[in-house]
mmCIF file of C-alpha atoms in Angstrom:
data_model
loop_
_atom_site.group_PDB
_atom_site.id
_atom_site.type_symbol
_atom_site.label_atom_id
_atom_site.label_comp_id
_atom_site.label_asym_id
_atom_site.label_seq_id
_atom_site.Cartn_x
_atom_site.Cartn_y
_atom_site.Cartn_z
ATOM 1 C CA LEU A 1427 0.271 0.203 0.107
ATOM 2 C CA GLU A 1428 2.615 2.794 0.612
ATOM 3 C CA SER A 1429 4.380 2.191 -2.506
ATOM 4 C CA VAL A 1430 0.004 3.906 -4.148
ATOM 5 C CA GLU A 1431 0.497 5.962 -1.961
ATOM 6 C CA LEU A 1432 3.296 6.942 -2.475
ATOM 7 C CA ALA A 1433 3.204 7.230 -6.629
ATOM 8 C CA THR A 1434 -0.747 9.288 -5.345
ATOM 9 C CA ALA A 1435 1.364 11.792 -4.586
ATOM 10 C CA ALA A 1436 3.759 12.011 -7.485
ATOM 11 C CA ASP A 1437 0.624 11.901 -9.505
ATOM 12 C CA GLY A 1438 -1.774 14.187 -7.184
ATOM 13 C CA HIS A 1439 -4.147 11.967 -6.509
ATOM 14 C CA SER A 1440 -5.506 12.063 -2.953
ATOM 15 C CA PRO A 1441 -5.687 9.349 -0.504
ATOM 16 C CA ALA A 1442 -7.637 8.219 -1.494
ATOM 17 C CA LEU A 1443 -6.227 4.817 -2.119
ATOM 18 C CA ALA A 1444 -5.179 4.679 1.972
ATOM 19 C CA ALA A 1445 -8.612 3.951 2.050
ATOM 20 C CA GLU A 1446 -7.587 0.231 1.330
ATOM 21 C CA SER A 1447 -8.593 -1.425 4.752
ATOM 22 C CA ASN A 1448 -11.968 -1.134 3.696
ATOM 23 C CA PHE A 1449 -11.748 -2.958 2.309
ATOM 24 C CA GLY A 1450 -11.882 -5.795 4.695
ATOM 25 C CA LEU A 1451 -9.740 -8.713 2.030
ATOM 26 C CA GLU A 1452 -7.348 -9.894 3.402
ATOM 27 C CA ASP A 1453 -5.002 -11.420 0.732
ATOM 28 C CA GLY A 1454 -3.861 -8.100 -1.016
ATOM 29 C CA ALA A 1455 -6.336 -7.905 -3.592
ATOM 30 C CA ALA A 1456 -7.607 -4.296 -3.527
ATOM 31 C CA THR A 1457 -4.268 -3.096 -2.330
ATOM 32 C CA MET A 1458 -3.050 -4.796 -6.786
ATOM 33 C CA VAL A 1459 -6.198 -3.833 -7.900
ATOM 34 C CA LEU A 1460 -4.954 -0.008 -6.934
ATOM 35 C CA GLY A 1461 -1.729 -0.252 -7.877
ATOM 36 C CA ILE A 1462 -3.402 -1.367 -11.475
ATOM 37 C CA LEU A 1463 -5.746 1.520 -11.375
ATOM 38 C CA VAL A 1464 -2.931 3.953 -10.664
ATOM 39 C CA CYS A 1465 -0.759 2.928 -13.608
ATOM 40 C CA ALA A 1466 -2.946 2.927 -15.799
ATOM 41 C CA ASP A 1467 -4.611 6.148 -15.190
ATOM 42 C CA ARG A 1468 -1.250 7.582 -15.520
ATOM 43 C CA LEU A 1469 -0.462 5.659 -18.590
ATOM 44 C CA GLY A 1470 -4.033 5.972 -19.906
ATOM 45 C CA LEU A 1471 -5.461 2.728 -20.425
ATOM 46 C CA ALA A 1472 -8.072 3.012 -20.480
ATOM 47 C CA HIS A 1473 -9.459 -0.607 -20.643
ATOM 48 C CA LEU A 1474 -7.433 -1.709 -18.016
ATOM 49 C CA MET A 1475 -9.298 1.455 -15.982
ATOM 50 C CA LEU A 1476 -11.943 -0.678 -16.779
ATOM 51 C CA LEU A 1477 -10.960 -3.896 -15.837
ATOM 52 C CA CYS A 1478 -10.608 -1.975 -12.431
ATOM 53 C CA GLU A 1479 -13.439 -0.003 -12.356
ATOM 54 C CA HIS A 1480 -15.294 -3.191 -13.262
ATOM 55 C CA TRP A 1481 -13.743 -4.819 -10.209
ATOM 56 C CA LEU A 1482 -14.024 -3.238 -8.157
ATOM 57 C CA SER A 1483 -18.028 -2.434 -7.976
ATOM 58 C CA ARG A 1484 -18.429 -6.138 -7.591
ATOM 59 C CA VAL A 1485 -16.767 -5.860 -3.797
ATOM 60 C CA MET A 1486 -18.389 -3.170 -2.804
ATOM 61 C CA SER A 1487 -20.489 -3.537 -0.107
ATOM 62 C CA SER A 1488 -21.797 -1.065 2.913
ATOM 63 C CA ASP A 1489 -18.194 -0.893 4.040
ATOM 64 C CA ASN A 1490 -16.686 0.899 1.868
ATOM 65 C CA VAL A 1491 -18.998 2.352 -0.898
ATOM 66 C CA CYS A 1492 -17.554 5.544 0.745
ATOM 67 C CA ALA A 1493 -14.393 4.991 -0.426
ATOM 68 C CA LEU A 1494 -15.609 3.501 -3.814
ATOM 69 C CA LEU A 1495 -17.263 6.650 -4.576
ATOM 70 C CA GLU A 1496 -14.215 9.419 -3.331
ATOM 71 C CA ILE A 1497 -12.631 7.417 -6.016
ATOM 72 C CA ALA A 1498 -14.597 6.969 -8.752
ATOM 73 C CA ASP A 1499 -14.653 10.121 -8.484
ATOM 74 C CA GLU A 1500 -10.804 10.720 -7.914
ATOM 75 C CA PHE A 1501 -9.587 9.083 -11.125
ATOM 76 C CA ARG A 1502 -13.179 9.531 -13.538
ATOM 77 C CA LEU A 1503 -14.837 6.011 -13.271
ATOM 78 C CA GLU A 1504 -18.079 7.158 -13.901
ATOM 79 C CA GLN A 1505 -19.816 3.214 -13.985
ATOM 80 C CA LEU A 1506 -18.113 3.164 -10.375
ATOM 81 C CA ARG A 1507 -19.731 6.607 -9.612
ATOM 82 C CA LEU A 1508 -23.178 5.355 -10.666
ATOM 83 C CA ILE A 1509 -22.866 2.089 -9.662
ATOM 84 C CA CYS A 1510 -21.354 3.668 -5.545
ATOM 85 C CA LEU A 1511 -24.619 6.507 -6.061
ATOM 86 C CA HIS A 1512 -27.310 3.965 -6.607
ATOM 87 C CA PHE A 1513 -25.956 1.351 -3.769
ATOM 88 C CA LEU A 1514 -26.267 5.245 -1.203
ATOM 89 C CA LYS A 1515 -28.862 6.360 -2.442
ATOM 90 C CA ARG A 1516 -30.721 3.198 -2.018
ATOM 91 C CA ARG A 1517 -29.030 2.432 2.061
ATOM 92 C CA SER A 1518 -30.127 5.045 3.960
ATOM 93 C CA ASP A 1519 -27.535 3.465 6.863
ATOM 94 C CA CYS A 1520 -24.743 4.371 4.471
ATOM 95 C CA ARG A 1521 -25.967 7.863 4.531
ATOM 96 C CA ARG A 1522 -25.627 8.084 8.364
ATOM 97 C CA SER A 1523 -21.994 6.354 8.915
ATOM 98 C CA PRO A 1524 -19.350 8.041 9.580
ATOM 99 C CA SER A 1525 -17.587 7.467 6.607
ATOM 100 C CA PHE A 1526 -20.172 9.235 4.609
ATOM 101 C CA GLY A 1527 -19.906 12.447 6.743
ATOM 102 C CA CYS A 1528 -16.021 12.017 5.397
ATOM 103 C CA LEU A 1529 -17.237 12.822 1.770
ATOM 104 C CA ALA A 1530 -15.558 15.523 -0.356
ATOM 105 C CA GLN A 1531 -19.242 18.226 0.344
ATOM 106 C CA HIS A 1532 -19.875 18.249 -4.126
ATOM 107 C CA LEU A 1533 -20.259 13.765 -2.816
ATOM 108 C CA ARG A 1534 -22.277 14.039 -0.303
ATOM 109 C CA ASP A 1535 -24.792 16.500 -2.302
ATOM 110 C CA GLU A 1536 -24.357 14.357 -5.507
ATOM 111 C CA VAL A 1537 -26.187 11.491 -3.001
ATOM 112 C CA LEU A 1538 -28.823 13.600 -0.899
ATOM 113 C CA TRP A 1539 -29.400 14.834 -3.946
ATOM 114 C CA ALA A 1540 -29.823 11.303 -5.771
ATOM 115 C CA ALA A 1541 -31.687 9.891 -2.978
ATOM 116 C CA ARG A 1542 -34.486 12.807 -3.493
ATOM 117 C CA GLY A 1543 -35.353 10.908 -6.516
ATOM 118 C CA LEU A 1544 -35.762 8.420 -4.830
#
């Protein structure tokens, strides 16, 4: 994870990737996928970014959805962003979580706007 954090700092990406522990995976798969995502973004490998986006959407849970939304926003992963928004608008318990309160204001506003449109 440290190499991912160092790589992202050089790219100007925020420490959202440091939220790897929220994925609840002990095998390092999330760290590896996030590292690949950073490299794919750097190299402009859109197809590889799509594969990472797909994998991240499949490990989404109420514990990591806010971290995934931050990552989706940061890396312009529109499908993952929409999946996170849909998940959050359907799960009011996630909107009351501490991790939701830590989201950037524009992301919280977007989730709350989507939730009103239920």
